[in-house]
XYZ file of N, CA and C in Angstrom:
750
model
N 165.417 125.838 64.366
C 164.043 126.025 63.424
C 163.387 124.745 62.154
N 164.324 124.925 61.193
C 164.213 123.817 60.100
C 164.364 122.751 60.303
N 165.291 122.143 61.338
C 165.696 120.679 62.230
C 164.020 120.190 63.364
N 163.585 121.761 63.927
C 162.810 121.150 64.094
C 161.989 120.528 64.109
N 160.765 121.407 62.541
C 160.084 121.014 61.303
C 160.684 119.815 60.174
N 161.590 120.108 60.481
C 162.123 118.261 59.930
C 162.187 117.733 60.357
N 162.423 117.357 62.011
C 161.627 116.052 63.069
C 160.523 116.014 63.254
N 159.328 116.611 62.847
C 158.413 117.204 63.452
C 157.384 116.327 61.286
N 157.812 115.968 61.047
C 158.261 115.803 59.402
C 158.689 114.393 59.544
N 159.801 114.015 60.074
C 159.849 112.485 59.932
C 159.239 111.798 60.662
N 159.026 112.622 62.582
C 157.876 111.961 63.313
C 156.374 111.288 62.232
N 155.596 112.002 61.722
C 154.528 111.980 60.981
C 155.013 111.174 60.543
N 155.620 110.558 59.102
C 155.849 109.907 58.372
C 156.572 108.642 59.219
N 156.926 108.650 59.727
C 156.705 106.922 60.996
C 155.741 106.684 61.192
N 154.660 107.381 61.957
C 153.506 106.532 62.515
C 152.752 106.705 61.144
N 152.793 107.520 60.489
C 151.927 107.295 59.524
C 152.140 105.578 58.483
N 153.538 105.166 58.265
C 153.842 103.916 58.086
C 153.457 102.721 59.392
N 153.713 103.013 60.377
C 152.572 102.348 61.348
C 151.697 102.101 61.475
N 151.113 102.956 60.543
C 149.726 102.810 61.110
C 149.060 102.467 60.128
N 149.384 102.389 58.873
C 149.618 101.937 57.364
C 149.783 99.910 57.983
N 150.805 100.262 58.635
C 151.575 98.750 58.622
C 150.120 97.303 59.583
N 150.009 98.758 60.547
C 149.289 98.092 61.139
C 147.542 97.444 60.978
N 147.151 98.650 60.212
C 146.229 98.729 59.813
C 146.235 96.999 58.416
N 147.092 96.990 57.863
C 147.397 95.358 56.851
C 147.218 94.674 57.206
N 147.741 94.275 58.666
C 148.402 92.751 59.515
C 146.888 92.010 59.882
N 147.285 90.499 59.694
C 145.991 89.548 60.015
C 145.122 90.455 60.966
N 145.332 90.472 62.116
C 145.508 90.629 63.361
C 143.927 91.471 63.374
N 143.997 92.882 61.904
C 143.584 94.166 62.835
C 142.844 93.552 61.280
N 142.728 93.176 60.560
C 141.567 92.922 59.370
C 140.027 92.240 59.930
N 140.891 91.052 60.880
C 139.859 89.740 61.204
C 138.915 91.015 62.585
N 139.625 92.398 63.138
C 139.038 92.801 63.853
C 138.034 93.224 63.837
N 138.727 94.256 62.135
C 137.624 95.130 61.041
C 136.185 93.678 60.915
N 136.292 93.256 60.466
C 135.217 91.949 59.955
C 134.560 91.414 60.879
N 135.209 91.067 62.276
C 133.850 90.753 63.749
C 133.342 92.586 63.647
N 133.828 93.452 64.060
C 133.180 95.025 64.438
C 131.948 95.155 62.873
N 132.644 94.386 61.539
C 131.820 94.603 61.477
C 129.947 93.940 61.193
N 130.285 92.867 61.264
C 129.314 91.925 61.533
C 128.659 91.727 62.486
N 129.949 92.343 63.772
C 129.094 92.522 65.055
C 127.860 93.722 64.595
N 128.358 94.515 64.051
C 126.952 96.290 63.426
C 125.607 95.790 62.862
N 126.774 95.020 62.232
C 125.265 94.034 61.286
C 124.079 93.255 62.642
N 124.841 92.588 62.960
C 123.339 91.723 64.151
C 122.450 92.921 64.962
N 123.379 93.959 65.032
C 122.494 94.634 66.310
C 121.455 95.463 65.132
N 122.043 95.937 63.658
C 121.301 96.374 62.787
C 119.776 95.150 62.357
N 119.931 94.389 62.301
C 118.621 92.841 62.416
C 118.173 92.930 63.770
N 118.932 93.062 64.474
C 118.000 93.237 66.001
C 116.950 93.591 65.915
N 117.949 95.384 65.619
C 116.685 96.627 65.882
C 115.838 96.286 64.653
N 115.808 96.069 63.790
C 114.961 96.789 63.047
C 113.941 95.138 62.306
N 114.095 94.099 63.252
C 112.556 93.077 63.062
C 112.174 93.388 64.414
N 112.718 93.672 65.494
C 112.115 93.799 66.601
C 111.922 92.404 67.868
N 112.185 92.234 67.268
C 112.415 90.093 68.438
C 113.438 90.281 69.029
N 112.650 89.719 69.478
C 113.853 89.244 71.339
C 114.762 88.553 70.435
N 116.288 88.931 71.020
C 117.232 88.439 70.300
C 118.764 89.118 71.127
N 119.682 88.092 71.547
C 120.939 89.045 72.936
C 122.267 88.586 71.933
N 123.137 89.258 71.062
C 124.122 88.604 70.743
C 125.274 88.763 71.717
N 126.289 88.758 72.081
C 127.769 87.866 72.256
C 128.744 88.545 70.635
N 129.919 88.698 71.880
C 130.695 89.183 70.775
C 132.269 89.285 71.223
N 132.764 87.814 71.093
C 133.979 87.744 70.758
C 134.636 86.705 71.596
N 133.154 85.712 72.483
C 133.220 84.946 73.335
C 134.410 83.430 73.768
N 135.562 83.549 74.851
C 136.824 83.364 75.148
C 136.453 82.982 76.554
N 136.851 81.109 75.868
C 136.373 80.418 77.322
C 137.508 79.542 77.233
N 137.438 78.892 78.317
C 138.206 77.918 78.712
C 137.371 76.299 78.480
N 137.310 75.601 78.026
C 136.939 74.300 78.059
C 136.922 73.724 79.046
N 136.090 72.346 79.315
C 135.780 71.315 80.065
C 137.382 70.076 80.650
N 138.007 69.852 78.980
C 139.129 69.814 78.764
C 140.081 70.417 79.404
N 140.151 71.387 80.011
C 141.766 71.785 80.027
C 141.906 73.621 78.362
N 141.742 73.574 77.388
C 141.756 73.721 76.629
C 141.015 74.998 76.239
N 140.545 75.330 74.718
C 139.725 76.984 75.280
C 139.523 77.474 73.615
N 138.229 78.042 73.821
C 137.431 78.043 72.381
C 137.364 79.338 72.500
N 137.894 79.850 70.985
C 137.096 81.728 71.113
C 136.032 80.790 69.661
N 135.094 81.960 70.061
C 133.602 81.917 69.037
C 133.870 83.485 68.456
N 133.120 83.681 67.590
C 133.637 85.421 67.046
C 132.212 85.502 67.344
N 130.960 85.646 67.542
C 129.491 85.874 67.148
C 128.640 84.584 67.920
N 127.426 85.085 68.292
C 126.842 84.064 69.716
C 125.907 85.080 69.026
N 124.485 84.581 68.241
C 123.230 85.253 67.964
C 122.067 84.196 68.525
N 121.169 84.559 69.581
C 120.991 84.187 70.075
C 119.635 84.590 69.664
N 118.481 83.461 69.863
C 117.078 84.597 68.687
C 116.027 83.049 68.565
N 114.733 83.533 68.019
C 113.964 82.005 68.827
C 113.965 81.356 67.401
N 115.059 81.275 66.886
C 114.714 80.334 65.641
C 116.293 79.958 66.409
N 117.276 80.062 66.919
C 117.970 78.750 67.895
C 119.593 80.149 68.229
N 120.144 79.118 68.460
C 121.645 79.580 68.551
C 122.396 80.141 67.355
N 123.094 80.230 67.065
C 123.670 81.395 65.407
C 124.921 80.939 65.946
N 125.682 80.404 65.756
C 127.070 81.144 65.331
C 127.886 81.184 64.971
N 128.415 81.990 65.182
C 129.132 82.215 64.147
C 130.911 82.953 63.534
N 130.963 82.329 62.898
C 132.815 82.879 62.055
C 133.168 83.287 61.101
N 133.865 84.157 62.274
C 134.321 85.062 60.368
C 135.279 85.663 60.149
N 135.760 85.573 58.859
C 136.590 85.398 57.967
C 136.429 87.039 56.818
N 137.253 87.498 57.636
C 137.618 88.640 56.762
C 138.536 88.897 55.633
N 138.393 87.882 54.332
C 139.233 87.777 53.828
C 139.218 88.633 52.005
N 140.304 88.242 51.434
C 139.705 88.345 49.844
C 140.387 87.223 49.307
N 139.747 87.782 47.994
C 140.618 86.532 47.059
C 139.628 85.742 46.730
N 139.916 84.018 46.007
C 139.139 83.457 45.682
C 139.199 82.316 47.008
N 137.811 81.044 47.179
C 137.949 80.717 48.493
C 137.703 78.961 48.326
N 139.481 78.853 48.082
C 138.462 76.830 47.416
C 138.178 76.332 48.904
N 137.385 74.832 49.036
C 137.204 73.820 49.667
C 135.790 73.397 49.724
N 136.360 72.157 50.631
C 135.283 71.214 50.756
C 134.178 70.766 52.513
N 133.529 71.082 52.259
C 132.487 70.807 53.464
C 133.918 69.757 54.730
N 134.320 68.482 54.069
C 135.296 67.421 54.617
C 136.362 68.046 55.223
N 136.853 68.730 53.802
C 138.346 69.313 53.925
C 138.961 69.360 55.514
N 139.902 69.679 55.513
C 140.235 69.954 57.100
C 140.266 71.503 56.734
N 141.511 71.972 55.661
C 142.498 73.206 55.072
C 141.493 73.902 54.182
N 141.774 75.002 53.580
C 140.886 75.939 53.047
C 142.040 75.996 52.175
N 141.967 76.627 50.491
C 142.998 77.690 50.269
C 142.237 78.979 49.419
N 143.358 79.797 49.824
C 142.995 81.223 50.042
C 143.775 81.464 48.487
N 143.081 81.961 47.441
C 143.664 82.402 45.985
C 144.055 84.248 45.669
N 145.384 84.470 46.591
C 145.803 85.341 45.749
C 146.185 86.397 44.418
N 146.365 87.500 44.112
C 147.442 87.815 43.327
C 147.333 87.214 42.392
N 145.971 86.913 41.776
C 145.880 85.500 40.246
C 146.156 84.250 40.527
N 146.088 83.618 40.712
C 147.459 82.720 41.826
C 148.476 82.621 41.997
N 149.342 83.597 41.974
C 151.033 83.885 42.195
C 150.959 83.116 44.276
N 149.372 83.762 44.638
C 149.710 83.802 46.447
C 148.631 82.290 46.683
N 149.502 81.839 48.132
C 148.300 80.789 48.488
C 148.167 80.789 48.853
N 147.096 81.105 50.293
C 147.629 80.613 51.958
C 146.473 79.197 52.599
N 146.821 78.888 53.034
C 145.617 77.471 53.274
C 145.047 78.493 55.104
N 143.819 77.850 55.777
C 143.664 78.629 56.414
C 142.591 76.877 57.036
N 142.371 77.360 58.403
C 142.054 76.019 58.963
C 140.086 75.580 58.307
N 139.548 74.581 57.554
C 138.354 74.386 57.411
C 137.217 75.398 58.447
N 136.786 76.846 58.556
C 135.716 77.367 59.104
C 134.451 76.177 59.308
N 134.637 75.479 58.686
C 132.936 75.376 59.043
C 132.779 73.508 60.313
N 134.240 73.163 60.074
C 135.220 72.315 61.078
C 135.109 73.316 62.018
N 135.941 74.270 61.946
C 136.017 74.988 63.509
C 134.149 75.693 64.081
N 134.295 76.079 63.414
C 132.137 76.188 64.134
C 132.157 75.290 64.843
N 131.788 73.413 63.769
C 131.305 73.136 64.253
C 131.992 72.430 65.576
N 133.400 72.386 65.597
C 134.145 72.391 67.466
C 133.289 73.224 68.254
N 133.226 74.828 68.046
C 132.721 76.326 68.778
C 131.064 75.557 69.258
N 130.444 75.027 68.337
C 129.017 74.359 68.784
C 129.091 73.455 69.419
N 130.056 72.310 69.370
C 129.816 71.003 70.346
C 130.627 71.598 71.625
N 131.561 72.794 71.884
C 131.701 73.556 73.328
C 130.653 74.404 73.867
N 130.033 74.752 73.045
C 128.672 76.554 73.618
C 127.665 74.047 74.467
N 127.675 73.314 73.432
C 126.642 72.656 73.933
C 126.835 71.188 75.312
N 128.586 71.300 75.141
C 128.825 70.726 76.144
C 128.353 71.428 77.700
N 128.785 72.762 77.613
C 128.634 73.931 78.715
C 127.187 74.246 79.035
N 126.668 74.398 78.049
C 125.061 74.985 78.085
C 124.234 73.301 78.580
N 124.640 72.187 78.217
C 123.892 71.206 78.634
C 123.344 70.623 77.308
N 122.950 71.389 76.641
C 121.617 71.542 75.686
C 121.740 70.900 73.702
N 121.014 70.533 73.506
C 121.788 70.426 71.652
C 120.779 71.078 70.479
N 120.042 70.449 69.348
C 119.603 70.610 68.554
C 118.853 72.503 68.688
N 119.956 73.420 68.990
C 119.202 74.347 69.611
C 120.080 74.817 68.645
N 121.511 74.894 68.113
C 122.280 75.634 67.357
C 122.375 75.430 65.744
N 122.448 76.710 65.710
C 123.100 76.961 63.616
C 124.636 77.408 63.163
N 125.427 76.425 62.472
C 126.299 76.781 62.223
C 126.787 78.534 61.094
N 126.667 79.584 60.671
C 126.737 80.113 59.504
C 128.514 80.578 60.453
N 128.755 80.505 58.403
C 130.468 81.417 58.030
C 130.759 82.478 57.484
N 130.543 83.883 58.119
C 130.409 84.977 57.174
C 131.633 85.472 56.689
N 132.470 85.202 55.428
C 133.484 85.968 54.451
C 133.258 87.037 54.183
N 133.930 87.917 53.819
C 133.748 89.073 53.783
C 133.070 89.667 51.797
N 132.556 90.502 52.012
C 132.042 90.751 50.514
C 132.926 90.117 49.801
N 134.360 91.085 49.548
C 135.625 91.740 49.342
C 135.652 89.234 48.633
N 135.551 88.457 49.101
C 136.036 87.312 48.633
C 135.120 86.325 47.601
N 135.475 85.317 46.631
C 134.454 84.826 45.483
C 134.022 83.552 46.394
N 133.690 83.623 46.691
C 132.729 82.614 47.322
C 132.096 80.918 46.712
N 131.981 82.192 45.063
C 131.573 80.691 44.482
C 131.260 79.338 44.343
N 132.863 78.608 44.760
C 133.358 77.242 44.063
C 133.438 76.714 45.992
N 132.691 77.145 47.049
C 132.257 76.859 48.413
C 130.497 76.837 48.743
N 129.949 75.647 48.107
C 128.872 74.886 48.251
C 127.869 74.546 49.248
N 127.956 75.293 49.897
C 127.534 74.975 51.087
C 126.580 76.381 52.236
N 125.147 76.193 52.208
C 124.286 77.505 52.312
C 124.443 78.123 53.301
N 124.908 77.265 54.415
C 125.801 78.374 55.237
C 126.595 78.343 55.664
N 127.880 79.028 54.351
C 128.825 79.739 54.060
C 128.193 80.782 53.234
N 128.280 82.049 53.974
C 127.731 82.721 52.931
C 128.670 84.128 53.185
N 128.598 85.346 51.740
C 129.140 86.570 52.443
C 128.501 87.317 53.130
N 128.806 88.624 53.490
C 128.746 89.565 54.389
C 127.282 90.276 54.198
N 127.269 90.343 52.784
C 125.762 90.761 52.674
C 124.382 90.270 52.751
N 124.781 88.426 52.684
C 123.673 88.525 53.155
C 123.391 87.227 54.413
N 123.993 87.996 55.243
C 123.542 87.503 56.703
C 122.320 87.829 57.594
N 121.701 88.715 57.027
C 120.193 88.963 57.641
C 119.633 87.838 56.811
N 119.553 88.327 55.303
C 118.732 86.842 54.368
C 118.461 85.561 54.731
N 120.044 85.332 55.222
C 120.214 83.412 56.187
C 119.243 83.622 57.572
N 119.139 84.866 57.919
C 118.913 84.363 59.576
C 117.144 84.805 59.376
N 117.029 86.544 59.451
C 115.496 86.294 58.717
C 114.835 85.015 58.460
N 114.845 84.763 57.161
C 114.846 83.818 55.901
C 113.974 82.565 57.246
N 114.784 81.841 57.927
C 114.516 81.231 59.502
C 113.014 81.205 60.200
N 112.455 81.036 59.542
C 110.477 81.012 60.675
C 110.582 80.300 61.636
N 111.557 79.326 62.216
C 111.149 78.629 63.105
C 111.401 78.493 64.407
N 110.393 79.012 65.940
C 110.005 78.492 66.745
C 110.942 77.271 67.392
N 112.104 77.396 67.915
C 112.859 76.473 68.124
C 113.483 77.017 70.265
N 112.976 78.083 70.673
C 113.323 78.652 71.887
C 111.984 80.281 72.302
N 111.800 79.940 73.597
C 110.811 80.447 74.247
C 112.080 81.671 74.668
N 110.875 83.110 75.229
C 111.790 84.169 75.621
C 112.838 83.784 76.469
N 111.767 82.540 77.219
C 112.592 82.111 78.761
C 113.239 81.871 78.326
N 113.519 80.455 77.959
C 115.393 80.192 77.101
C 116.258 80.579 76.398
N 115.634 82.087 76.013
C 116.850 82.804 75.675
C 117.042 83.660 76.450
N 116.517 84.338 77.519
C 117.365 84.846 78.421
C 117.947 84.425 79.547
N 117.911 83.289 79.580
C 118.379 81.382 80.215
C 119.683 82.121 79.456
N 120.011 81.620 78.526
C 120.939 80.947 77.366
C 121.865 82.298 77.502
N 121.089 83.164 77.319
C 122.172 84.543 77.071
C 122.844 85.098 78.989
N 122.334 84.521 79.268
C 122.952 84.858 80.754
C 124.136 83.963 81.423
N 123.298 82.807 80.236
C 124.550 81.623 81.525
C 126.068 81.640 80.468
N 125.804 82.499 79.307
C 127.272 83.274 78.215
C 127.226 84.236 78.221
N 127.209 85.390 79.041
C 128.172 86.083 79.815
C 128.090 86.065 80.803
N 127.766 84.928 81.964
C 128.164 84.633 82.945
C 129.598 84.807 81.979
N 129.815 83.352 80.794
C 130.938 83.512 80.777
C 131.562 83.988 80.294
N 131.071 84.384 79.757
C 132.341 85.161 78.839
C 133.144 86.151 80.024
N 132.208 87.216 81.514
C 132.386 87.650 81.845
C 133.760 86.727 83.119
N 133.179 85.773 83.768
C 134.018 84.595 84.730
C 135.365 84.374 83.201
N 135.796 84.104 81.879
C 136.968 83.786 81.688
C 137.080 83.533 82.701
N 138.394 82.421 82.167
C 140.019 81.865 83.234
C 140.751 81.308 82.218
N 141.144 82.235 81.037
C 141.830 81.926 80.350
C 142.788 83.232 79.222
N 143.012 84.305 78.694
C 143.932 85.026 77.765
C 144.208 84.940 76.406
N 144.584 85.349 76.042
C 144.804 85.018 74.132
C 146.146 84.129 74.542
N 146.595 85.254 74.813
C 147.996 84.023 74.577
C 148.026 82.642 75.162
N 147.350 82.294 75.898
C 147.429 80.899 75.923
C 146.575 80.054 75.012
N 145.304 80.835 75.184
C 144.414 80.392 73.661
C 145.223 80.054 72.489
N 146.161 81.217 71.442
C 146.485 81.079 70.639
C 147.570 80.288 70.575
N 148.310 79.635 72.214
C 149.105 78.714 71.654
C 148.162 77.058 71.948
N 146.871 77.244 71.848
C 146.242 76.391 72.330
C 145.780 76.102 70.692
N 146.082 76.673 70.363
C 145.492 76.732 68.019
C 146.951 76.303 67.817
N 148.066 76.389 68.234
C 149.085 75.622 67.515
C 149.263 74.321 68.115
N 148.573 74.145 68.711
C 148.237 72.738 69.557
C 148.247 72.229 68.816
N 146.543 72.652 68.494
C 145.704 71.494 68.281
C 146.018 71.272 66.492
N 147.131 72.343 66.131
C 147.274 72.111 64.056
C 147.394 71.501 63.805
N 148.814 70.811 65.422
C 150.074 70.103 65.322
C 149.374 68.908 66.158
N 149.063 68.460 66.529
C 147.521 67.418 66.775
C 147.264 66.067 65.527
N 146.205 67.872 64.803
C 145.894 67.065 63.084
C 146.781 66.424 62.449
N 147.951 67.510 61.978
C 148.679 66.331 62.624
C 149.674 66.033 62.218
N 149.541 64.828 63.431
C 149.619 64.142 64.094
C 148.594 63.052 64.499
N 147.091 62.999 63.590
C 146.638 62.293 64.037
C 145.326 61.974 64.807
N 145.486 62.582 65.443
C 144.856 63.129 67.153
C 143.429 64.478 66.694
N 142.968 63.867 67.316
C 141.186 64.908 66.786
C 141.768 65.995 67.579
N 141.006 67.818 66.669
C 141.757 68.533 67.648
C 140.318 69.273 68.732
N 138.886 68.204 68.027
C 137.886 68.574 68.936
C 137.866 67.722 70.921
N 138.462 66.680 70.650
C 138.291 65.563 72.002
C 139.981 65.488 72.186
N 140.386 64.968 71.282
C 142.011 64.192 71.681
C 141.723 63.040 71.468
N 141.089 62.410 70.346
C 140.622 61.184 70.021
C 142.294 60.969 68.738
N 141.762 59.352 69.329
C 143.053 59.108 67.771
C 141.701 59.271 66.286
N 142.848 58.979 65.743
C 142.150 60.101 64.068
C 141.823 58.041 63.488
N 140.969 57.433 62.648
C 141.340 56.215 62.452
C 140.854 56.236 60.560
N 141.485 55.561 60.187
C 140.305 56.054 58.587
C 139.248 55.046 58.368
N 138.372 55.294 58.008
C 136.640 54.779 57.639
C 136.752 55.224 56.037
N 136.226 54.027 56.026
C 135.207 53.832 54.830
C 133.362 54.032 54.188
N 133.189 55.539 54.015
C 132.132 55.686 53.535
C 131.149 56.452 52.076
N 130.780 56.346 52.195
C 129.742 56.294 50.930
C 130.189 57.038 49.466
N 130.970 58.607 50.121
C 131.442 59.134 48.878
C 133.388 59.067 48.779
N 133.896 57.594 49.395
C 134.707 57.738 50.157
C 135.635 57.318 50.954
N 137.117 56.952 51.430
C 137.502 57.174 52.580
C 137.527 58.089 53.259
N 138.151 58.306 54.756
C 137.876 59.368 55.605
C 138.396 59.181 57.005
N 138.966 60.326 57.565
C 139.411 60.539 58.745
C 138.290 60.321 59.902
N 137.832 59.563 60.676
C 137.499 60.001 61.810
C 137.581 60.131 62.865
N 136.457 60.561 64.232
C 137.223 59.927 65.226
C 136.595 59.376 66.180
N 137.849 58.123 66.825
C 137.563 57.431 67.202
C 136.087 57.351 67.991
N 136.013 58.491 68.452
C 135.078 59.102 69.234
C 133.516 58.744 69.029
N 133.583 58.550 67.351
C 132.127 58.512 67.542
C 131.522 57.802 67.896
N 130.266 58.098 68.355
C 129.342 58.732 67.327
C 129.238 60.597 68.941
N 130.444 60.335 69.121
C 129.782 61.102 70.475
C 130.810 62.452 70.010
N 131.834 62.131 69.537
C 132.232 63.187 68.845
C 132.433 62.850 67.340
N 132.417 63.614 66.234
C 131.615 63.538 64.842
C 132.522 64.313 64.043
N 134.765 64.780 64.756
C 134.824 65.016 63.368
C 135.112 64.091 62.261
N 135.656 65.049 61.023
C 135.970 63.770 60.134
C 136.339 65.012 60.203
N 137.896 63.913 57.853
C 138.434 65.034 57.290
C 139.081 64.085 56.322
N 138.580 64.905 55.407
C 139.107 63.389 54.004
C 140.862 63.877 53.646
N 140.984 62.483 53.545
C 143.090 62.271 53.398
C 143.117 63.616 52.648
C-alpha cells in the first residue's frame, strides 16, 4: 500500500514538473499572449458596437510558395489592423530600420535577439495586400506584453497590450464600408479554412528566411539586398524597389 502511494506521489510530481516546464516554453508563452490579445479585441468589438471582424492565427501559403502566419487581423471601418503579438518581458531595444531587436533580461545578464516585428508585420501586410488585391487599407500594430519595457522603442504603433484599445479606437477614420468589411472577412476566412501549409513547413520557411537575410537576400520577395545611400545614412534595400520596400540598416 505504501509503495502505491509513493508511486502516485511520484507521478503527480513528474506531471507537475512537466506542466511547469510547458508553461515556461516560448511556444506556450506566445500562445498565451495571443489568447489575451484575442480576448481584448473581442471586448473592443462588443463594447463599441461597431461592425468589426476578428481572425486569429491566420496561416497561409503565399503566391511564391512561401508562407505567412499572422497573429490577428481586425477588420473595422477604420481599416484592416494587422497585429503582431510579442509576449515578452524585460527591456526591449531596437530601431524601426534594424533587422533584429534585442531583449534584455536578468539585469543585463541575458540578451536575446529577435526579428524586428515592425518589418515582420510589413511583410504580413505585403502578403495580405497581394492576396486581396487592395492597398492603403492596412494598419500595422505591434503589441508587447505589459511586462515588457518598450520605452526605448519610439514608434507609435508599437505598444504594450494595455493600450491596444486606445490606439484602435482613437482612429476615427472610415475607409471601409460595411460591405467591404464583410467581403474582406469572407475572403480571409476562406483563406484560413483552405490553408495549404502546415506549421512544420512554416517553421522551415522562417528558418530559410533568416538564412536568406544573412546571405543578403530579401526575406520578403527574394530579391537581392543592395547598399543604398539615404538622408539618414547607408542602408540595404531590396533591388525590387519600389514594388518591394524592404530595408535594413547595416
